[in-house]
C-alpha cells in the first residue's frame, strides 16, 4: 500500500473518532529477592478453578551486557495449580535496558512442586490469592529500581 493511501486511511479513522489506546499500566508487587529480584505483575493474573496464570519480571542486581546489548532481566509466564501447589514456568523473554522484550523462549519442563522459599512458591502465593493487593509500582522502570533496591538490602 502506498504511503498516501495509508495516510488517507489514518485521517478517515481519526475523523471517525478512532483512537490509539495507551498501553495499560502494570501492577507490580515484589515476590522475593535472592539471586534475582522477582516481581509479580498483578495485571496478568488470571484464575480459573484451581489453575492460576501470571507473568513475572526477573531483575538482575545490575544491568548486564551480551555483546553490545544491555539487559535488565526478563519476563516469564507461569501456570500454577493452586490445589496441588505446583508451578510450571511456560517461557522466558529477555528484557533489554531500552524496554524491548524477547524473543520468548518456551520452557518445556513439566510442572513441579513449588518448594517453600523459592521463586515459584512466592509467585504461587500471589497468583493463587483471592485477596486484592495494591501495586507497589506500575512501570517496568520502577519495577527494576524496586527489585535492585531489594537485592541491595
PDB file of N, CA and C in Angstrom, residues 30-127:
ATOM      1  N   UNK A  30       6.567  -6.990  44.730  1.00  0.00           N
ATOM      2  CA  UNK A  30       7.794  -7.758  44.913  1.00  0.00           C
ATOM      3  C   UNK A  30       7.440  -9.113  45.511  1.00  0.00           C
ATOM      4  N   UNK A  31       7.823 -10.178  44.824  1.00  0.00           N
ATOM      5  CA  UNK A  31       7.568 -11.538  45.319  1.00  0.00           C
ATOM      6  C   UNK A  31       8.728 -12.017  46.178  1.00  0.00           C
ATOM      7  N   UNK A  32       9.940 -11.649  45.809  1.00  0.00           N
ATOM      8  CA  UNK A  32      11.099 -12.079  46.577  1.00  0.00           C
ATOM      9  C   UNK A  32      12.387 -11.589  45.956  1.00  0.00           C
ATOM     10  N   UNK A  33      13.446 -11.697  46.739  1.00  0.00           N
ATOM     11  CA  UNK A  33      14.769 -11.295  46.256  1.00  0.00           C
ATOM     12  C   UNK A  33      15.783 -12.300  46.773  1.00  0.00           C
ATOM     13  N   UNK A  34      16.489 -12.890  45.855  1.00  0.00           N
ATOM     14  CA  UNK A  34      17.551 -13.839  46.171  1.00  0.00           C
ATOM     15  C   UNK A  34      18.689 -13.565  45.214  1.00  0.00           C
ATOM     16  N   UNK A  35      18.926 -14.501  44.325  1.00  0.00           N
ATOM     17  CA  UNK A  35      19.911 -14.266  43.267  1.00  0.00           C
ATOM     18  C   UNK A  35      19.429 -13.167  42.333  1.00  0.00           C
ATOM     19  N   UNK A  36      18.114 -13.138  42.104  1.00  0.00           N
ATOM     20  CA  UNK A  36      17.437 -12.109  41.320  1.00  0.00           C
ATOM     21  C   UNK A  36      16.267 -11.596  42.141  1.00  0.00           C
ATOM     22  N   UNK A  37      15.778 -10.431  41.809  1.00  0.00           N
ATOM     23  CA  UNK A  37      14.518  -9.954  42.373  1.00  0.00           C
ATOM     24  C   UNK A  37      13.414 -10.427  41.439  1.00  0.00           C
ATOM     25  N   UNK A  38      12.324 -10.890  42.012  1.00  0.00           N
ATOM     26  CA  UNK A  38      11.206 -11.382  41.217  1.00  0.00           C
ATOM     27  C   UNK A  38       9.971 -10.585  41.598  1.00  0.00           C
ATOM     28  N   UNK A  39       9.330 -10.021  40.578  1.00  0.00           N
ATOM     29  CA  UNK A  39       8.137  -9.213  40.788  1.00  0.00           C
ATOM     30  C   UNK A  39       6.973  -9.810  40.016  1.00  0.00           C
ATOM     31  N   UNK A  40       5.830  -9.894  40.654  1.00  0.00           N
ATOM     32  CA  UNK A  40       4.613 -10.378  40.008  1.00  0.00           C
ATOM     33  C   UNK A  40       3.887  -9.195  39.384  1.00  0.00           C
ATOM     34  N   UNK A  41       3.378  -9.380  38.181  1.00  0.00           N
ATOM     35  CA  UNK A  41       2.561  -8.344  37.533  1.00  0.00           C
ATOM     36  C   UNK A  41       1.099  -8.734  37.715  1.00  0.00           C
ATOM     37  N   UNK A  42       0.435  -8.081  38.665  1.00  0.00           N
ATOM     38  CA  UNK A  42      -0.943  -8.426  39.007  1.00  0.00           C
ATOM     39  C   UNK A  42      -1.917  -8.219  37.858  1.00  0.00           C
ATOM     40  N   UNK A  43      -1.575  -7.367  36.903  1.00  0.00           N
ATOM     41  CA  UNK A  43      -2.487  -7.145  35.772  1.00  0.00           C
ATOM     42  C   UNK A  43      -2.589  -8.376  34.887  1.00  0.00           C
ATOM     43  N   UNK A  44      -1.658  -9.309  35.020  1.00  0.00           N
ATOM     44  CA  UNK A  44      -1.666 -10.508  34.182  1.00  0.00           C
ATOM     45  C   UNK A  44      -2.225 -11.727  34.922  1.00  0.00           C
ATOM     46  N   UNK A  45      -2.609 -11.554  36.172  1.00  0.00           N
ATOM     47  CA  UNK A  45      -3.096 -12.676  36.992  1.00  0.00           C
ATOM     48  C   UNK A  45      -4.478 -13.094  36.522  1.00  0.00           C
ATOM     49  N   UNK A  46      -4.603 -14.373  36.198  1.00  0.00           N
ATOM     50  CA  UNK A  46      -5.879 -14.965  35.764  1.00  0.00           C
ATOM     51  C   UNK A  46      -6.080 -16.245  36.560  1.00  0.00           C
ATOM     52  N   UNK A  47      -7.319 -16.497  36.959  1.00  0.00           N
ATOM     53  CA  UNK A  47      -7.612 -17.706  37.735  1.00  0.00           C
ATOM     54  C   UNK A  47      -8.862 -18.355  37.190  1.00  0.00           C
ATOM     55  N   UNK A  48      -8.789 -19.680  36.993  1.00  0.00           N
ATOM     56  CA  UNK A  48      -9.945 -20.472  36.588  1.00  0.00           C
ATOM     57  C   UNK A  48      -9.886 -21.754  37.406  1.00  0.00           C
ATOM     58  N   UNK A  49     -10.767 -21.853  38.381  1.00  0.00           N
ATOM     59  CA  UNK A  49     -10.748 -23.012  39.276  1.00  0.00           C
ATOM     60  C   UNK A  49      -9.453 -23.029  40.068  1.00  0.00           C
ATOM     61  N   UNK A  50      -8.783 -24.172  40.057  1.00  0.00           N
ATOM     62  CA  UNK A  50      -7.515 -24.309  40.784  1.00  0.00           C
ATOM     63  C   UNK A  50      -6.307 -23.835  39.988  1.00  0.00           C
ATOM     64  N   UNK A  51      -6.508 -23.446  38.741  1.00  0.00           N
ATOM     65  CA  UNK A  51      -5.389 -23.053  37.872  1.00  0.00           C
ATOM     66  C   UNK A  51      -5.287 -21.526  37.808  1.00  0.00           C
ATOM     67  N   UNK A  52      -4.089 -21.040  38.084  1.00  0.00           N
ATOM     68  CA  UNK A  52      -3.817 -19.600  38.009  1.00  0.00           C
ATOM     69  C   UNK A  52      -2.653 -19.379  37.054  1.00  0.00           C
ATOM     70  N   UNK A  53      -2.720 -18.307  36.309  1.00  0.00           N
ATOM     71  CA  UNK A  53      -1.620 -17.916  35.422  1.00  0.00           C
ATOM     72  C   UNK A  53      -1.244 -16.483  35.728  1.00  0.00           C
ATOM     73  N   UNK A  54       0.029 -16.186  35.543  1.00  0.00           N
ATOM     74  CA  UNK A  54       0.531 -14.843  35.830  1.00  0.00           C
ATOM     75  C   UNK A  54       1.897 -14.681  35.170  1.00  0.00           C
ATOM     76  N   UNK A  55       2.245 -13.456  34.933  1.00  0.00           N
ATOM     77  CA  UNK A  55       3.551 -13.107  34.389  1.00  0.00           C
ATOM     78  C   UNK A  55       4.421 -12.521  35.499  1.00  0.00           C
ATOM     79  N   UNK A  56       5.701 -12.799  35.454  1.00  0.00           N
ATOM     80  CA  UNK A  56       6.617 -12.232  36.440  1.00  0.00           C
ATOM     81  C   UNK A  56       7.799 -11.591  35.729  1.00  0.00           C
ATOM     82  N   UNK A  57       8.400 -10.639  36.438  1.00  0.00           N
ATOM     83  CA  UNK A  57       9.587  -9.954  35.944  1.00  0.00           C
ATOM     84  C   UNK A  57      10.753 -10.313  36.850  1.00  0.00           C
ATOM     85  N   UNK A  58      11.811 -10.802  36.261  1.00  0.00           N
ATOM     86  CA  UNK A  58      13.043 -11.147  36.980  1.00  0.00           C
ATOM     87  C   UNK A  58      14.053 -10.053  36.696  1.00  0.00           C
ATOM     88  N   UNK A  59      14.604  -9.460  37.769  1.00  0.00           N
ATOM     89  CA  UNK A  59      15.509  -8.329  37.634  1.00  0.00           C
ATOM     90  C   UNK A  59      16.878  -8.708  38.195  1.00  0.00           C
ATOM     91  N   UNK A  60      17.927  -8.379  37.453  1.00  0.00           N
ATOM     92  CA  UNK A  60      19.288  -8.625  37.926  1.00  0.00           C
ATOM     93  C   UNK A  60      19.769  -7.439  38.770  1.00  0.00           C
ATOM     94  N   UNK A  61      20.751  -7.697  39.628  1.00  0.00           N
ATOM     95  CA  UNK A  61      21.255  -6.662  40.527  1.00  0.00           C
ATOM     96  C   UNK A  61      21.806  -5.465  39.760  1.00  0.00           C
ATOM     97  N   UNK A  62      22.475  -5.738  38.671  1.00  0.00           N
ATOM     98  CA  UNK A  62      22.994  -4.694  37.794  1.00  0.00           C
ATOM     99  C   UNK A  62      22.659  -5.080  36.364  1.00  0.00           C
ATOM    100  N   UNK A  63      22.574  -4.099  35.504  1.00  0.00           N
ATOM    101  CA  UNK A  63      22.389  -4.412  34.091  1.00  0.00           C
ATOM    102  C   UNK A  63      23.592  -5.215  33.626  1.00  0.00           C
ATOM    103  N   UNK A  64      23.348  -6.147  32.717  1.00  0.00           N
ATOM    104  CA  UNK A  64      24.456  -6.930  32.183  1.00  0.00           C
ATOM    105  C   UNK A  64      24.418  -6.844  30.670  1.00  0.00           C
ATOM    106  N   UNK A  65      25.572  -7.028  30.068  1.00  0.00           N
ATOM    107  CA  UNK A  65      25.687  -6.904  28.619  1.00  0.00           C
ATOM    108  C   UNK A  65      25.936  -8.261  27.979  1.00  0.00           C
ATOM    109  N   UNK A  66      25.314  -8.442  26.840  1.00  0.00           N
ATOM    110  CA  UNK A  66      25.593  -9.560  25.955  1.00  0.00           C
ATOM    111  C   UNK A  66      25.935  -8.902  24.633  1.00  0.00           C
ATOM    112  N   UNK A  67      27.205  -8.966  24.270  1.00  0.00           N
ATOM    113  CA  UNK A  67      27.669  -8.208  23.111  1.00  0.00           C
ATOM    114  C   UNK A  67      27.554  -6.733  23.428  1.00  0.00           C
ATOM    115  N   UNK A  68      26.870  -5.998  22.579  1.00  0.00           N
ATOM    116  CA  UNK A  68      26.678  -4.564  22.789  1.00  0.00           C
ATOM    117  C   UNK A  68      25.317  -4.238  23.407  1.00  0.00           C
ATOM    118  N   UNK A  69      24.538  -5.260  23.742  1.00  0.00           N
ATOM    119  CA  UNK A  69      23.179  -5.042  24.239  1.00  0.00           C
ATOM    120  C   UNK A  69      23.152  -5.180  25.756  1.00  0.00           C
ATOM    121  N   UNK A  70      22.531  -4.203  26.407  1.00  0.00           N
ATOM    122  CA  UNK A  70      22.405  -4.210  27.863  1.00  0.00           C
ATOM    123  C   UNK A  70      21.024  -4.748  28.249  1.00  0.00           C
ATOM    124  N   UNK A  71      20.992  -5.618  29.273  1.00  0.00           N
ATOM    125  CA  UNK A  71      19.750  -6.248  29.728  1.00  0.00           C
ATOM    126  C   UNK A  71      19.490  -5.938  31.191  1.00  0.00           C
ATOM    127  N   UNK A  72      18.200  -5.839  31.547  1.00  0.00           N
ATOM    128  CA  UNK A  72      17.778  -5.667  32.935  1.00  0.00           C
ATOM    129  C   UNK A  72      17.400  -6.994  33.567  1.00  0.00           C
ATOM    130  N   UNK A  73      16.967  -7.951  32.768  1.00  0.00           N
ATOM    131  CA  UNK A  73      16.487  -9.236  33.278  1.00  0.00           C
ATOM    132  C   UNK A  73      15.581  -9.882  32.260  1.00  0.00           C
ATOM    133  N   UNK A  74      14.398 -10.335  32.712  1.00  0.00           N
ATOM    134  CA  UNK A  74      13.497 -10.978  31.773  1.00  0.00           C
ATOM    135  C   UNK A  74      12.125 -11.264  32.357  1.00  0.00           C
ATOM    136  N   UNK A  75      11.218 -11.603  31.457  1.00  0.00           N
ATOM    137  CA  UNK A  75       9.831 -11.927  31.776  1.00  0.00           C
ATOM    138  C   UNK A  75       9.616 -13.428  31.699  1.00  0.00           C
ATOM    139  N   UNK A  76       8.751 -13.949  32.544  1.00  0.00           N
ATOM    140  CA  UNK A  76       8.314 -15.344  32.451  1.00  0.00           C
ATOM    141  C   UNK A  76       6.803 -15.412  32.613  1.00  0.00           C
ATOM    142  N   UNK A  77       6.200 -16.313  31.864  1.00  0.00           N
ATOM    143  CA  UNK A  77       4.784 -16.646  32.067  1.00  0.00           C
ATOM    144  C   UNK A  77       4.745 -17.928  32.894  1.00  0.00           C
ATOM    145  N   UNK A  78       3.837 -17.970  33.858  1.00  0.00           N
ATOM    146  CA  UNK A  78       3.723 -19.107  34.767  1.00  0.00           C
ATOM    147  C   UNK A  78       2.299 -19.633  34.784  1.00  0.00           C
ATOM    148  N   UNK A  79       2.182 -20.933  35.062  1.00  0.00           N
ATOM    149  CA  UNK A  79       0.886 -21.570  35.342  1.00  0.00           C
ATOM    150  C   UNK A  79       1.053 -22.312  36.665  1.00  0.00           C
ATOM    151  N   UNK A  80       0.109 -22.082  37.571  1.00  0.00           N
ATOM    152  CA  UNK A  80       0.163 -22.698  38.893  1.00  0.00           C
ATOM    153  C   UNK A  80      -1.085 -23.532  39.121  1.00  0.00           C
ATOM    154  N   UNK A  81      -0.917 -24.672  39.774  1.00  0.00           N
ATOM    155  CA  UNK A  81      -2.049 -25.450  40.260  1.00  0.00           C
ATOM    156  C   UNK A  81      -2.136 -25.132  41.745  1.00  0.00           C
ATOM    157  N   UNK A  82      -3.140 -24.345  42.113  1.00  0.00           N
ATOM    158  CA  UNK A  82      -3.247 -23.854  43.487  1.00  0.00           C
ATOM    159  C   UNK A  82      -3.572 -24.970  44.469  1.00  0.00           C
ATOM    160  N   UNK A  83      -4.260 -26.028  44.034  1.00  0.00           N
ATOM    161  CA  UNK A  83      -4.589 -27.144  44.920  1.00  0.00           C
ATOM    162  C   UNK A  83      -3.394 -28.079  45.086  1.00  0.00           C
ATOM    163  N   UNK A  84      -2.724 -28.385  43.981  1.00  0.00           N
ATOM    164  CA  UNK A  84      -1.584 -29.314  44.024  1.00  0.00           C
ATOM    165  C   UNK A  84      -0.285 -28.623  44.423  1.00  0.00           C
ATOM    166  N   UNK A  85      -0.309 -27.277  44.464  1.00  0.00           N
ATOM    167  CA  UNK A  85       0.872 -26.472  44.826  1.00  0.00           C
ATOM    168  C   UNK A  85       2.045 -26.746  43.876  1.00  0.00           C
ATOM    169  N   UNK A  86       1.738 -26.751  42.577  1.00  0.00           N
ATOM    170  CA  UNK A  86       2.778 -26.945  41.568  1.00  0.00           C
ATOM    171  C   UNK A  86       2.910 -25.694  40.710  1.00  0.00           C
ATOM    172  N   UNK A  87       4.092 -25.545  40.125  1.00  0.00           N
ATOM    173  CA  UNK A  87       4.408 -24.405  39.280  1.00  0.00           C
ATOM    174  C   UNK A  87       4.924 -24.902  37.939  1.00  0.00           C
ATOM    175  N   UNK A  88       4.594 -24.189  36.904  1.00  0.00           N
ATOM    176  CA  UNK A  88       5.061 -24.518  35.560  1.00  0.00           C
ATOM    177  C   UNK A  88       5.456 -23.207  34.881  1.00  0.00           C
ATOM    178  N   UNK A  89       6.755 -23.018  34.723  1.00  0.00           N
ATOM    179  CA  UNK A  89       7.237 -21.836  34.005  1.00  0.00           C
ATOM    180  C   UNK A  89       7.112 -22.132  32.526  1.00  0.00           C
ATOM    181  N   UNK A  90       6.309 -21.330  31.834  1.00  0.00           N
ATOM    182  CA  UNK A  90       5.967 -21.619  30.444  1.00  0.00           C
ATOM    183  C   UNK A  90       6.967 -21.072  29.442  1.00  0.00           C
ATOM    184  N   UNK A  91       7.607 -19.935  29.785  1.00  0.00           N
ATOM    185  CA  UNK A  91       8.558 -19.344  28.842  1.00  0.00           C
ATOM    186  C   UNK A  91       9.431 -18.323  29.548  1.00  0.00           C
ATOM    187  N   UNK A  92      10.372 -17.787  28.799  1.00  0.00           N
ATOM    188  CA  UNK A  92      11.227 -16.696  29.275  1.00  0.00           C
ATOM    189  C   UNK A  92      11.495 -15.781  28.095  1.00  0.00           C
ATOM    190  N   UNK A  93      11.381 -14.473  28.338  1.00  0.00           N
ATOM    191  CA  UNK A  93      11.693 -13.476  27.306  1.00  0.00           C
ATOM    192  C   UNK A  93      12.602 -12.430  27.943  1.00  0.00           C
ATOM    193  N   UNK A  94      13.741 -12.192  27.349  1.00  0.00           N
ATOM    194  CA  UNK A  94      14.687 -11.219  27.894  1.00  0.00           C
ATOM    195  C   UNK A  94      14.067  -9.825  27.902  1.00  0.00           C
ATOM    196  N   UNK A  95      14.595  -8.980  28.789  1.00  0.00           N
ATOM    197  CA  UNK A  95      14.178  -7.578  28.859  1.00  0.00           C
ATOM    198  C   UNK A  95      15.410  -6.712  28.722  1.00  0.00           C
ATOM    199  N   UNK A  96      15.496  -6.009  27.598  1.00  0.00           N
ATOM    200  CA  UNK A  96      16.635  -5.122  27.365  1.00  0.00           C
ATOM    201  C   UNK A  96      16.470  -3.836  28.154  1.00  0.00           C
ATOM    202  N   UNK A  97      17.570  -3.141  28.372  1.00  0.00           N
ATOM    203  CA  UNK A  97      17.561  -1.889  29.127  1.00  0.00           C
ATOM    204  C   UNK A  97      16.774  -0.787  28.418  1.00  0.00           C
ATOM    205  N   UNK A  98      16.484  -0.960  27.147  1.00  0.00           N
ATOM    206  CA  UNK A  98      15.649   0.023  26.445  1.00  0.00           C
ATOM    207  C   UNK A  98      14.169  -0.337  26.525  1.00  0.00           C
ATOM    208  N   UNK A  99      13.843  -1.409  27.280  1.00  0.00           N
ATOM    209  CA  UNK A  99      12.456  -1.828  27.457  1.00  0.00           C
ATOM    210  C   UNK A  99      11.982  -2.872  26.462  1.00  0.00           C
ATOM    211  N   UNK A 100      12.782  -3.174  25.445  1.00  0.00           N
ATOM    212  CA  UNK A 100      12.378  -4.159  24.445  1.00  0.00           C
ATOM    213  C   UNK A 100      12.390  -5.563  25.054  1.00  0.00           C
ATOM    214  N   UNK A 101      11.417  -6.355  24.663  1.00  0.00           N
ATOM    215  CA  UNK A 101      11.281  -7.723  25.146  1.00  0.00           C
ATOM    216  C   UNK A 101      11.605  -8.721  24.063  1.00  0.00           C
ATOM    217  N   UNK A 102      12.076  -9.878  24.514  1.00  0.00           N
ATOM    218  CA  UNK A 102      12.106 -11.040  23.654  1.00  0.00           C
ATOM    219  C   UNK A 102      13.405 -11.292  22.942  1.00  0.00           C
ATOM    220  N   UNK A 103      13.365 -12.331  22.202  1.00  0.00           N
ATOM    221  CA  UNK A 103      12.215 -13.162  21.879  1.00  0.00           C
ATOM    222  C   UNK A 103      11.865 -14.097  23.035  1.00  0.00           C
ATOM    223  N   UNK A 104      10.652 -14.622  22.990  1.00  0.00           N
ATOM    224  CA  UNK A 104      10.175 -15.547  24.010  1.00  0.00           C
ATOM    225  C   UNK A 104      10.672 -16.952  23.675  1.00  0.00           C
ATOM    226  N   UNK A 105      11.230 -17.608  24.683  1.00  0.00           N
ATOM    227  CA  UNK A 105      11.716 -18.978  24.514  1.00  0.00           C
ATOM    228  C   UNK A 105      10.858 -19.903  25.372  1.00  0.00           C
ATOM    229  N   UNK A 106      10.180 -20.869  24.768  1.00  0.00           N
ATOM    230  CA  UNK A 106       9.359 -21.791  25.559  1.00  0.00           C
ATOM    231  C   UNK A 106      10.212 -22.567  26.563  1.00  0.00           C
ATOM    232  N   UNK A 107       9.637 -22.852  27.709  1.00  0.00           N
ATOM    233  CA  UNK A 107      10.280 -23.652  28.750  1.00  0.00           C
ATOM    234  C   UNK A 107       9.516 -24.974  28.802  1.00  0.00           C
ATOM    235  N   UNK A 108      10.069 -26.041  28.216  1.00  0.00           N
ATOM    236  CA  UNK A 108       9.317 -27.287  28.064  1.00  0.00           C
ATOM    237  C   UNK A 108       9.280 -28.190  29.306  1.00  0.00           C
ATOM    238  N   UNK A 109       9.961 -27.830  30.374  1.00  0.00           N
ATOM    239  CA  UNK A 109       9.967 -28.681  31.565  1.00  0.00           C
ATOM    240  C   UNK A 109       8.557 -28.805  32.134  1.00  0.00           C
ATOM    241  N   UNK A 110       8.247 -29.959  32.717  1.00  0.00           N
ATOM    242  CA  UNK A 110       6.908 -30.140  33.291  1.00  0.00           C
ATOM    243  C   UNK A 110       6.746 -29.353  34.594  1.00  0.00           C
ATOM    244  N   UNK A 111       5.508 -29.256  35.040  1.00  0.00           N
ATOM    245  CA  UNK A 111       5.209 -28.610  36.316  1.00  0.00           C
ATOM    246  C   UNK A 111       5.937 -29.359  37.430  1.00  0.00           C
ATOM    247  N   UNK A 112       6.253 -28.629  38.509  1.00  0.00           N
ATOM    248  CA  UNK A 112       6.991 -29.217  39.622  1.00  0.00           C
ATOM    249  C   UNK A 112       6.455 -28.656  40.936  1.00  0.00           C
ATOM    250  N   UNK A 113       6.684 -29.358  42.048  1.00  0.00           N
ATOM    251  CA  UNK A 113       6.232 -28.844  43.342  1.00  0.00           C
ATOM    252  C   UNK A 113       6.927 -27.519  43.657  1.00  0.00           C
ATOM    253  N   UNK A 114       6.159 -26.547  44.079  1.00  0.00           N
ATOM    254  CA  UNK A 114       6.713 -25.235  44.413  1.00  0.00           C
ATOM    255  C   UNK A 114       7.303 -25.305  45.821  1.00  0.00           C
ATOM    256  N   UNK A 115       8.626 -25.377  45.894  1.00  0.00           N
ATOM    257  CA  UNK A 115       9.322 -25.520  47.176  1.00  0.00           C
ATOM    258  C   UNK A 115       9.240 -24.239  47.985  1.00  0.00           C
ATOM    259  N   UNK A 116       8.864 -24.334  49.270  1.00  0.00           N
ATOM    260  CA  UNK A 116       8.787 -23.144  50.122  1.00  0.00           C
ATOM    261  C   UNK A 116      10.094 -22.342  50.076  1.00  0.00           C
ATOM    262  N   UNK A 117       9.950 -21.029  49.967  1.00  0.00           N
ATOM    263  CA  UNK A 117      11.110 -20.141  49.927  1.00  0.00           C
ATOM    264  C   UNK A 117      11.653 -19.894  48.538  1.00  0.00           C
ATOM    265  N   UNK A 118      11.234 -20.671  47.550  1.00  0.00           N
ATOM    266  CA  UNK A 118      11.708 -20.473  46.181  1.00  0.00           C
ATOM    267  C   UNK A 118      10.847 -19.471  45.426  1.00  0.00           C
ATOM    268  N   UNK A 119      11.372 -18.991  44.311  1.00  0.00           N
ATOM    269  CA  UNK A 119      10.640 -18.016  43.500  1.00  0.00           C
ATOM    270  C   UNK A 119       9.264 -18.524  43.099  1.00  0.00           C
ATOM    271  N   UNK A 120       9.188 -19.794  42.685  1.00  0.00           N
ATOM    272  CA  UNK A 120       7.908 -20.339  42.231  1.00  0.00           C
ATOM    273  C   UNK A 120       6.877 -20.341  43.352  1.00  0.00           C
ATOM    274  N   UNK A 121       7.286 -20.692  44.564  1.00  0.00           N
ATOM    275  CA  UNK A 121       6.355 -20.709  45.695  1.00  0.00           C
ATOM    276  C   UNK A 121       5.887 -19.302  46.038  1.00  0.00           C
ATOM    277  N   UNK A 122       6.795 -18.344  45.980  1.00  0.00           N
ATOM    278  CA  UNK A 122       6.423 -16.962  46.282  1.00  0.00           C
ATOM    279  C   UNK A 122       5.437 -16.420  45.238  1.00  0.00           C
ATOM    280  N   UNK A 123       5.661 -16.765  43.986  1.00  0.00           N
ATOM    281  CA  UNK A 123       4.754 -16.349  42.923  1.00  0.00           C
ATOM    282  C   UNK A 123       3.415 -17.081  43.025  1.00  0.00           C
ATOM    283  N   UNK A 124       3.449 -18.354  43.386  1.00  0.00           N
ATOM    284  CA  UNK A 124       2.228 -19.148  43.535  1.00  0.00           C
ATOM    285  C   UNK A 124       1.303 -18.516  44.572  1.00  0.00           C
ATOM    286  N   UNK A 125       1.849 -18.092  45.694  1.00  0.00           N
ATOM    287  CA  UNK A 125       1.040 -17.460  46.739  1.00  0.00           C
ATOM    288  C   UNK A 125       0.316 -16.235  46.180  1.00  0.00           C
ATOM    289  N   UNK A 126       1.012 -15.436  45.408  1.00  0.00           N
ATOM    290  CA  UNK A 126       0.408 -14.230  44.838  1.00  0.00           C
ATOM    291  C   UNK A 126      -0.621 -14.597  43.767  1.00  0.00           C
ATOM    292  N   UNK A 127      -0.268 -15.514  42.887  1.00  0.00           N
ATOM    293  CA  UNK A 127      -1.163 -15.885  41.791  1.00  0.00           C
ATOM    294  C   UNK A 127      -2.435 -16.555  42.303  1.00  0.00           C
TER     295      UNK A 127
END
